[in-house]
Short mmCIF file of C-alpha atoms in Angstrom, two decimals:
data_model
loop_
_atom_site.label_atom_id
_atom_site.label_comp_id
_atom_site.label_asym_id
_atom_site.label_seq_id
_atom_site.Cartn_x
_atom_site.Cartn_y
_atom_site.Cartn_z
CA MET A 281 46.82 -189.78 187.77
CA ASN A 282 48.46 -189.71 184.73
CA LEU A 283 51.89 -190.47 184.98
CA LEU A 284 53.18 -190.59 181.59
CA THR A 285 56.86 -191.39 182.36
CA VAL A 286 55.22 -194.65 184.28
CA LYS A 287 53.58 -195.48 181.22
CA LYS A 288 55.84 -195.40 179.10
CA TYR A 289 59.36 -196.43 180.56
CA LEU A 290 57.64 -198.67 183.62
CA PHE A 291 54.82 -200.25 181.83
CA LYS A 292 56.27 -199.89 178.54
CA GLN A 293 52.63 -198.81 177.40
CA SER A 294 51.91 -197.03 174.03
CA LEU A 295 51.06 -193.21 174.34
CA THR A 296 48.93 -191.27 172.17
CA LYS A 297 50.44 -188.10 169.93
CA PHE A 298 49.59 -185.89 172.42
CA GLN A 299 51.05 -187.60 175.37
CA GLU A 300 54.13 -188.11 173.11
CA VAL A 301 54.43 -184.51 172.47
CA GLN A 302 53.77 -183.37 176.17
CA LEU A 303 56.58 -186.11 177.02
CA LYS A 304 59.10 -185.19 174.41
CA TYR A 305 58.92 -181.71 176.15
CA ILE A 306 59.23 -182.18 179.64
CA ASN A 307 61.50 -185.06 179.94
CA SER A 308 64.54 -183.27 180.23
CA ILE A 309 63.46 -180.88 182.41
CA LEU A 310 62.42 -183.69 184.78
CA GLN A 311 65.37 -186.02 184.05
CA ASP A 312 67.96 -183.07 184.11
CA ILE A 313 66.91 -180.45 186.84
CA LEU A 314 63.71 -181.58 188.92
CA VAL A 315 64.32 -185.11 189.69
CA PRO A 316 68.15 -185.16 190.43
CA ILE A 317 67.62 -182.54 193.02
CA LEU A 318 65.58 -185.16 194.62
CA CYS A 319 67.25 -188.39 194.06
CA ASP A 320 70.74 -186.75 195.37
CA TYR A 321 70.88 -184.31 197.64
CA LYS A 322 74.47 -183.01 196.87
CA ASN A 323 72.90 -181.57 193.93
CA ILE A 324 71.32 -178.94 196.43
CA ASP A 325 74.79 -177.68 196.97
CA ILE A 326 75.75 -177.45 193.27
CA ILE A 327 72.55 -175.73 192.05
CA LYS A 328 73.52 -172.97 194.93
CA SER A 329 76.90 -172.71 193.54
CA GLN A 330 75.01 -171.68 190.24
CA ILE A 331 73.99 -167.96 191.93
CA THR A 332 75.87 -164.98 190.62
CA ASP A 333 77.09 -162.24 192.58
CA ILE A 334 74.53 -159.63 190.85
CA GLU A 335 71.43 -161.94 192.05
CA SER A 336 73.09 -162.40 195.46
CA PHE A 337 73.08 -158.16 195.46
CA TYR A 338 69.56 -158.20 194.27
CA PHE A 339 68.30 -160.90 196.75
CA GLY A 340 70.45 -160.26 199.64
CA PHE A 341 70.89 -164.08 199.87
CA LYS A 342 73.56 -164.85 202.91
CA GLN A 343 76.24 -166.44 202.47
CA ASN A 344 76.12 -168.38 205.66
CA PRO A 345 72.46 -168.51 206.30
CA SER A 346 71.77 -170.48 209.64
CA LEU A 347 67.81 -170.26 209.73
CA ILE A 348 65.54 -172.72 207.68
CA SER A 349 63.92 -169.92 205.74
CA GLU A 350 67.06 -168.63 204.58
CA LYS A 351 68.69 -172.13 203.50
CA LEU A 352 65.60 -172.45 201.66
CA ALA A 353 65.51 -169.47 199.49
CA LEU A 354 68.50 -169.95 197.42
CA PRO A 355 67.86 -173.55 195.95
CA LEU A 356 64.26 -172.80 195.64
CA TYR A 357 65.01 -169.67 193.64
CA ILE A 358 67.42 -171.64 191.78
CA SER A 359 65.41 -174.71 190.89
CA ASN A 360 62.69 -172.20 190.00
CA ARG A 361 64.94 -169.99 187.25
CA PHE A 362 66.48 -173.10 185.79
CA PHE A 363 62.72 -174.43 185.52
CA ILE A 364 61.46 -171.07 184.01
CA ALA A 365 64.20 -170.95 181.77
CA SER A 366 64.27 -174.36 180.48
CA SER A 367 60.32 -174.07 179.85
CA GLY A 368 59.69 -170.37 178.38
CA PRO A 369 61.32 -171.57 175.16
CA ARG A 370 59.25 -174.64 174.69
CA PHE A 371 56.03 -172.88 175.08
CA GLY A 372 55.50 -172.37 171.42
CA SER A 373 57.34 -175.46 170.16
CA ILE A 374 55.16 -177.58 172.24
CA TYR A 375 52.21 -175.37 170.94
CA GLU A 376 53.20 -176.45 167.18
CA ASP A 377 53.48 -179.89 167.79
CA LEU A 378 50.06 -180.09 169.21
CA ILE A 379 48.25 -178.31 166.35
CA ARG A 380 50.34 -180.92 164.20
CA SER A 381 48.80 -183.54 166.12
CA PHE A 382 45.46 -182.35 166.19
CA LEU A 383 45.76 -181.67 162.14
CA GLU A 384 46.58 -185.44 162.17
CA ASN A 385 43.74 -186.53 164.32
CA PHE A 386 41.51 -184.95 162.21
CA GLY A 387 42.65 -186.67 158.82
CA TYR A 388 45.49 -184.39 157.38
CA GLN A 389 48.67 -185.01 156.39
CA VAL A 390 50.73 -182.54 157.28
CA ASP A 391 54.46 -181.30 157.36
CA GLU A 392 55.97 -178.86 159.89
CA ARG A 393 58.69 -176.42 159.62
CA VAL A 394 58.94 -176.58 155.96
CA ASN A 395 61.09 -175.18 153.15
CA ILE A 396 58.71 -174.46 150.48
CA PHE A 397 61.77 -174.77 147.94
CA LYS A 398 62.40 -178.26 149.22
CA TYR A 399 58.44 -179.31 149.43
CA THR A 400 58.27 -182.22 146.70
CA LEU A 401 54.60 -181.18 145.65
CA PHE A 402 56.40 -177.78 144.63
CA SER A 403 59.20 -179.17 142.77
CA GLU A 404 58.34 -178.29 139.29
CA TYR A 405 58.01 -174.65 140.58
CA TYR A 406 61.55 -173.96 141.56
CA GLN A 407 65.06 -174.73 140.33
CA LYS A 408 67.88 -176.82 141.73
CA LYS A 409 69.78 -173.42 141.85
CA TYR A 410 67.55 -172.20 144.57
CA SER A 411 67.80 -175.28 146.47
CA LYS A 412 69.78 -173.53 149.16
CA GLN A 413 66.99 -170.66 149.36
CA GLN A 414 64.88 -170.85 152.73
CA LYS A 415 61.52 -169.93 152.90
CA VAL A 416 60.06 -171.78 155.89
CA ILE A 417 56.17 -172.03 156.36
CA ASP A 418 55.00 -173.28 159.57
CA PHE A 419 52.51 -176.35 158.27
CA ILE A 420 51.71 -177.28 155.23
CA ALA A 421 48.75 -179.81 155.39
CA ARG A 422 46.66 -181.97 152.66
CA LYS A 423 43.28 -183.23 152.90
CA ASP A 424 41.31 -185.00 150.35
CA ASN A 425 41.78 -182.42 147.15
CA LYS A 426 42.57 -179.36 149.68
CA LEU A 427 46.11 -177.96 150.26
CA TYR A 428 46.84 -175.58 153.01
CA LEU A 429 49.82 -173.36 153.67
CA ILE A 430 49.45 -172.21 157.26
CA GLU A 431 51.05 -169.56 158.87
CA GLN A 432 50.86 -169.56 162.46
CA ARG A 433 50.94 -166.93 165.42
CA THR A 434 50.62 -168.00 168.88
CA SER A 435 49.34 -164.05 170.17
CA GLU A 436 47.92 -161.49 167.72
CA HIS A 437 50.52 -159.15 169.36
CA SER A 438 53.58 -161.48 168.33
CA GLY A 439 56.14 -159.00 166.46
CA GLY A 440 56.02 -156.03 164.94
CA GLY A 441 56.29 -154.72 161.15
CA THR A 442 59.17 -156.94 160.23
CA ALA A 443 57.45 -159.79 161.64
CA GLN A 444 54.74 -159.31 159.44
CA GLY A 445 56.56 -158.98 156.57
CA SER A 446 58.48 -162.49 157.46
CA LEU A 447 54.45 -164.01 157.78
CA LEU A 448 53.86 -163.01 154.22
CA ASP A 449 57.00 -164.02 151.98
CA LYS A 450 56.17 -167.27 151.71
CA PHE A 451 52.83 -166.51 150.22
CA LYS A 452 54.69 -164.08 148.16
CA VAL A 453 56.72 -166.71 146.44
CA PHE A 454 53.78 -169.33 146.08
CA LEU A 455 51.48 -166.91 144.56
CA ASN A 456 54.51 -165.92 142.22
CA TRP A 457 54.90 -169.33 141.21
CA ILE A 458 51.21 -169.56 140.64
CA ILE A 459 51.23 -166.41 138.59
CA GLU A 460 54.55 -166.80 136.39
CA LYS A 461 53.67 -170.62 135.91
CA SER A 462 50.42 -171.68 136.22
CA ALA A 463 48.17 -173.56 138.64
CA ASP A 464 48.36 -176.92 136.07
CA SER A 465 51.01 -178.58 138.44
CA LEU A 466 49.32 -178.72 141.20
CA ILE A 467 45.86 -179.24 139.53
CA ASN A 468 47.46 -182.47 137.51
CA LYS A 469 48.56 -183.43 141.49
CA GLY A 470 44.72 -183.79 142.40
CA ILE A 471 44.78 -180.30 143.96
CA ARG A 472 41.48 -178.20 143.52
CA GLU A 473 41.78 -175.84 146.79
CA ILE A 474 44.18 -173.78 148.17
CA TYR A 475 44.18 -172.38 150.99
CA LEU A 476 47.02 -169.25 152.39
CA ILE A 477 45.86 -169.14 156.19
CA ILE A 478 47.17 -166.83 158.65
CA PHE A 479 46.17 -168.41 161.98
CA ILE A 480 46.26 -166.20 165.37
CA SER A 481 45.61 -168.34 168.43
CA TYR A 482 45.19 -166.24 171.44
CA SER A 483 44.44 -162.69 172.55
CA GLU A 484 46.61 -160.37 174.59
CA LYS A 485 45.23 -161.82 177.43
CA HIS A 486 45.97 -165.38 176.59
CA GLU A 487 42.47 -165.92 175.74
CA ILE A 488 41.75 -168.17 172.49
CA LEU A 489 41.03 -165.38 169.82
CA THR A 490 37.26 -164.90 168.66
CA GLU A 491 35.09 -162.27 167.19
CA GLN A 492 34.46 -160.42 170.83
CA ASN A 493 37.94 -160.41 172.15
CA VAL A 494 40.06 -159.73 168.72
CA ASN A 495 41.81 -156.27 168.81
CA ARG A 496 40.70 -154.56 165.82
CA GLY A 497 43.48 -151.83 165.50
CA ARG A 498 45.95 -154.90 165.74
CA ILE A 499 44.37 -156.86 162.73
CA ASN A 500 43.92 -153.70 160.55
CA GLY A 501 47.50 -153.38 160.70
CA LEU A 502 48.02 -156.55 159.73
CA ILE A 503 45.51 -155.95 157.10
CA GLY A 504 47.45 -153.12 156.06
CA LYS A 505 50.44 -154.98 155.82
CA ILE A 506 48.95 -157.54 153.65
CA VAL A 507 47.38 -155.34 151.26
CA GLU A 508 51.00 -153.67 150.85
CA ASN A 509 53.12 -156.82 150.64
CA LEU A 510 50.42 -158.76 148.77
CA GLY A 511 48.30 -156.48 146.93
CA ASP A 512 50.13 -156.91 143.37
CA TYR A 513 50.19 -160.50 143.57
CA PHE A 514 46.48 -160.79 143.98
CA THR A 515 45.92 -158.05 140.81
CA ARG A 516 48.37 -160.20 138.96
CA LEU A 517 46.26 -163.41 139.80
CA VAL A 518 43.24 -161.84 138.29
CA ASN A 519 45.17 -160.54 135.05
CA LYS A 520 46.31 -164.30 134.85
CA GLY A 521 42.28 -165.54 134.49
CA PHE A 522 41.26 -165.78 138.15
CA LYS A 523 37.97 -164.33 138.98
CA THR A 524 37.28 -162.78 142.33
CA GLU A 525 33.84 -161.09 143.84
CA CYS A 526 36.21 -158.45 145.98
CA LYS A 527 36.28 -155.10 144.49
CA ASP A 528 38.92 -153.80 147.08
CA LEU A 529 40.83 -155.54 148.87
CA ALA A 530 41.38 -153.92 152.29
CA SER A 531 37.51 -153.68 152.65
CA CYS A 532 37.09 -157.29 152.20
CA LEU A 533 39.76 -158.39 154.42
CA LYS A 534 38.56 -156.03 157.11
CA GLU A 535 34.54 -157.37 156.53
CA TYR A 536 35.43 -160.65 155.81
CA ARG A 537 38.76 -161.68 156.54
CA ARG A 538 39.42 -163.49 153.55
CA LEU A 539 39.84 -163.01 149.81
CA VAL A 540 38.80 -165.96 147.20
CA PHE A 541 40.14 -166.52 143.77
CA TYR A 542 38.97 -168.91 141.23
CA THR A 543 38.55 -170.26 137.74
CA ASN A 544 36.79 -173.45 136.53
CA GLN A 545 39.89 -175.86 137.26
CA ILE A 546 40.98 -174.20 141.07
CA LYS A 547 40.46 -171.81 143.78
CA ILE A 548 42.97 -170.21 145.68
CA GLU A 549 41.48 -168.68 149.00
CA PHE A 550 43.69 -166.51 151.82
CA ARG A 551 42.57 -166.26 155.24
CA ILE A 552 43.15 -164.64 158.37
CA MET A 553 41.72 -167.12 160.85
CA LEU A 554 41.09 -166.35 164.64
CA GLY A 555 41.85 -169.03 166.99
CA GLU A 556 38.34 -170.26 167.49
CA GLU A 557 37.21 -170.05 163.83
CA PHE A 558 40.45 -172.09 163.02
CA TYR A 559 39.39 -174.70 165.47
CA LYS A 560 35.85 -175.01 164.61
CA GLU A 561 36.45 -175.14 160.58
CA ILE A 562 39.70 -176.60 160.25
CA LEU A 563 39.72 -179.17 163.02
CA GLY A 564 35.39 -179.40 163.09
CA GLU A 565 35.77 -178.91 166.80
CA LYS A 566 35.14 -176.11 169.44
CA TYR A 567 38.66 -175.12 170.98
CA SER A 568 37.13 -175.57 174.67
CA SER A 569 35.90 -178.69 174.31
CA LEU A 570 39.29 -180.03 172.75
CA LYS A 571 41.49 -178.36 175.20
CA ASN A 572 39.15 -180.16 178.07
CA LYS A 573 39.30 -183.22 176.16
CA ILE A 574 43.37 -183.17 175.76
CA ILE A 575 43.68 -182.02 179.10
CA ASN A 576 41.63 -183.80 181.66
CA GLU A 577 41.71 -187.32 179.49
CA GLU A 578 45.28 -187.20 177.83
CA LEU A 579 47.66 -185.34 179.16
CA GLY A 580 49.98 -186.15 181.65
CA ASP A 581 50.59 -184.97 185.59
CA ASP A 582 54.32 -185.69 185.95
CA LEU A 583 55.46 -182.38 185.57
CA TRP A 584 53.57 -180.55 188.23
CA VAL A 585 53.32 -183.37 190.74
CA ILE A 586 57.41 -182.86 191.19
CA TYR A 587 57.34 -179.18 190.86
CA SER A 588 54.61 -179.05 193.52
CA ILE A 589 56.32 -181.01 195.96
CA LEU A 590 59.74 -179.65 195.80
CA PRO A 591 59.43 -176.51 198.19
CA TYR A 592 58.23 -178.82 200.56
CA GLU A 593 61.01 -181.49 200.03
CA LEU A 594 63.54 -178.66 200.40
CA ARG A 595 62.44 -177.46 203.26
CA LEU A 596 62.22 -180.96 205.14
CA TYR A 597 65.73 -181.82 204.01
CA TYR A 598 66.98 -178.51 205.92
CA GLU A 599 64.40 -179.54 208.57
CA GLU A 600 64.84 -183.12 209.21
CA GLY A 601 67.85 -184.27 206.58
CA PHE A 602 65.96 -186.15 204.38
CA MET A 603 62.88 -185.89 201.64
CA TRP A 604 59.83 -188.17 201.58
CA SER A 605 60.04 -188.77 197.79
CA LYS A 606 63.66 -190.29 198.30
CA ARG A 607 62.60 -192.31 201.07
CA ILE A 608 59.38 -193.55 199.49
CA TYR A 609 61.45 -194.26 196.31
CA GLU A 610 63.51 -196.33 198.29
CA MET A 611 61.01 -198.22 199.90
CA LEU A 612 60.04 -199.11 196.43
CA ILE A 613 63.08 -200.96 195.76
CA SER A 614 63.46 -202.44 199.08
CA ARG A 615 59.98 -203.30 200.89
CA TYR A 616 57.06 -202.76 197.93
CA LYS A 617 58.59 -203.77 194.88
CA ASN A 618 55.89 -206.49 194.86
CA ILE A 619 53.09 -203.66 194.92
CA ILE A 620 54.62 -202.48 191.34
CA THR A 621 55.03 -206.05 189.99
CA SER A 622 51.30 -207.12 190.70
CA ALA A 623 49.54 -203.32 190.13
CA SER A 624 47.89 -202.81 186.85
CA ASN A 625 48.07 -198.81 186.77
CA GLU A 626 49.56 -195.92 188.59
CA ASP A 627 46.85 -195.33 190.79
CA ASP A 628 46.44 -198.78 192.04
CA ILE A 629 50.29 -198.72 192.89
CA ILE A 630 49.88 -195.22 194.48
CA ASN A 631 46.66 -195.90 196.72
CA LYS A 632 48.53 -199.23 198.05
CA ILE A 633 51.91 -197.67 198.73
CA ALA A 634 49.78 -194.41 200.69
CA SER A 635 47.88 -197.35 202.28
CA LYS A 636 50.94 -199.35 203.34
CA ILE A 637 52.68 -196.16 204.46
CA MET A 638 50.24 -195.36 206.57
CA GLU A 639 50.26 -198.62 208.49
CA ASP A 640 53.86 -198.88 209.02
CA GLN A 641 54.29 -194.77 210.12
CA LYS A 642 50.99 -194.36 212.81
CA ASP A 643 52.12 -190.81 213.64
CA LEU A 644 52.93 -189.53 209.87
CA ARG A 645 52.59 -185.97 209.77
CA LEU A 646 53.46 -184.49 206.42
CA LEU A 647 51.73 -181.03 206.48
CA GLU A 648 51.08 -178.63 209.14
CA THR A 649 47.31 -179.30 209.58
CA ASN A 650 45.21 -181.90 211.59
CA ASN A 651 43.09 -182.34 208.32
CA LEU A 652 43.55 -186.44 207.80
CA SER A 653 42.01 -185.90 204.18
CA LYS A 654 44.89 -183.44 203.26
CA GLN A 655 47.30 -185.02 204.98
CA TYR A 656 46.77 -188.28 202.85
CA GLU A 657 46.13 -186.16 199.64
CA TYR A 658 49.69 -184.65 199.76
CA LEU A 659 50.85 -188.43 200.82
CA LYS A 660 49.56 -189.60 197.79
CA THR A 661 51.47 -186.93 195.74
CA LEU A 662 54.16 -187.81 197.20
CA CYS A 663 54.07 -191.39 196.15
CA ALA A 664 53.24 -190.31 192.83
CA ALA A 665 56.69 -188.36 192.69
CA SER A 666 58.17 -191.68 194.43
CA LEU A 667 56.82 -193.78 191.43
CA ILE A 668 58.19 -191.19 188.72
CA LEU A 669 61.60 -191.52 190.12
CA TYR A 670 61.26 -195.04 189.94
CA ALA A 671 60.08 -194.94 186.45
CA LEU A 672 62.90 -193.05 185.59
CA LYS A 673 65.34 -194.83 187.77
CA CYS A 674 66.41 -192.02 190.07
CA PRO A 675 69.01 -189.87 187.81
CA SER A 676 71.48 -188.45 189.91
CA ARG A 677 73.21 -186.05 187.33
CA LEU A 678 71.96 -182.78 187.08
CA GLY A 679 72.46 -181.61 183.31
CA ILE A 680 73.42 -178.24 183.92
#
């Protein structure tokens, strides 16, 4: 298994950029919610107290449950509620951080969530009196003599007309700088190509966006907004001396999703990029291969390990009064510490602990099945969870 908490906190190993991003977002969920439930059984009563009367009315939770299933329902619901509420807001942020890591991995210098009125490269375009203005763009990236201003939308149905206007207002400011003052400042700093990019990652069905699954109606709606908001700026670019092969903005955007304006010294290209073409053209790799490489070779298993055992552990607690993950953690401290100190990686520790437990617990039965391979597979997952508790020093305080 690939346990980032164990790598970083126990083995003191360096993590890759992608692993650091993942750990940054899952660390608080692990340490504030999920792990404390396993480390201190009193927390089960604390999370049960978080239920509201309205939730009780809705679910019909019993005030004095007597059956195992009745007792299990409430803490399982509350822990899931906290987990989902905590995870939801992180999805967009972790994706943005991953994109930044992808760009950096492919040689780009990247700034994320940039107020263009404070970006050093643009310092000659804005005056100090505008320093309090906020026009924040998702990414500004630079590679060789190319500059990229990137607005990222996770899904093609993100936002309505107001959101689309916000999507374009940074480009308005930038284009106005070029029109009113010229591109000389950027040319003098080595910039020869500027790309203004709207990058839309996924379809409504959460698939990477491609020519085959893009919603033409939504793209055409966005194109309409682009022409309405930026059309005058593009016309003014031409009047400023920029050349273009495009005769009709809407037609060019619908056919090519790009507009190109150029002089002898610099090119400005406006693009609507679908997810797949962004990964191929900007990152030089297909999305599917990049995704598989990151998920299979780099990202950690910590969160799903803890999340997957929690229902079984809560049930065991109500049936037997203990949880195996906590018990194995206590074994690690008292009896199996030498396994940790002599091991070279997580899998080595997990396999040795699981084998030891099988030797010591002859009649061990963890799941309602006689299939020994499945029993052993689940035991290794429990050992992985216990190793995470060990690496995190088994925090007992809930952060709720």
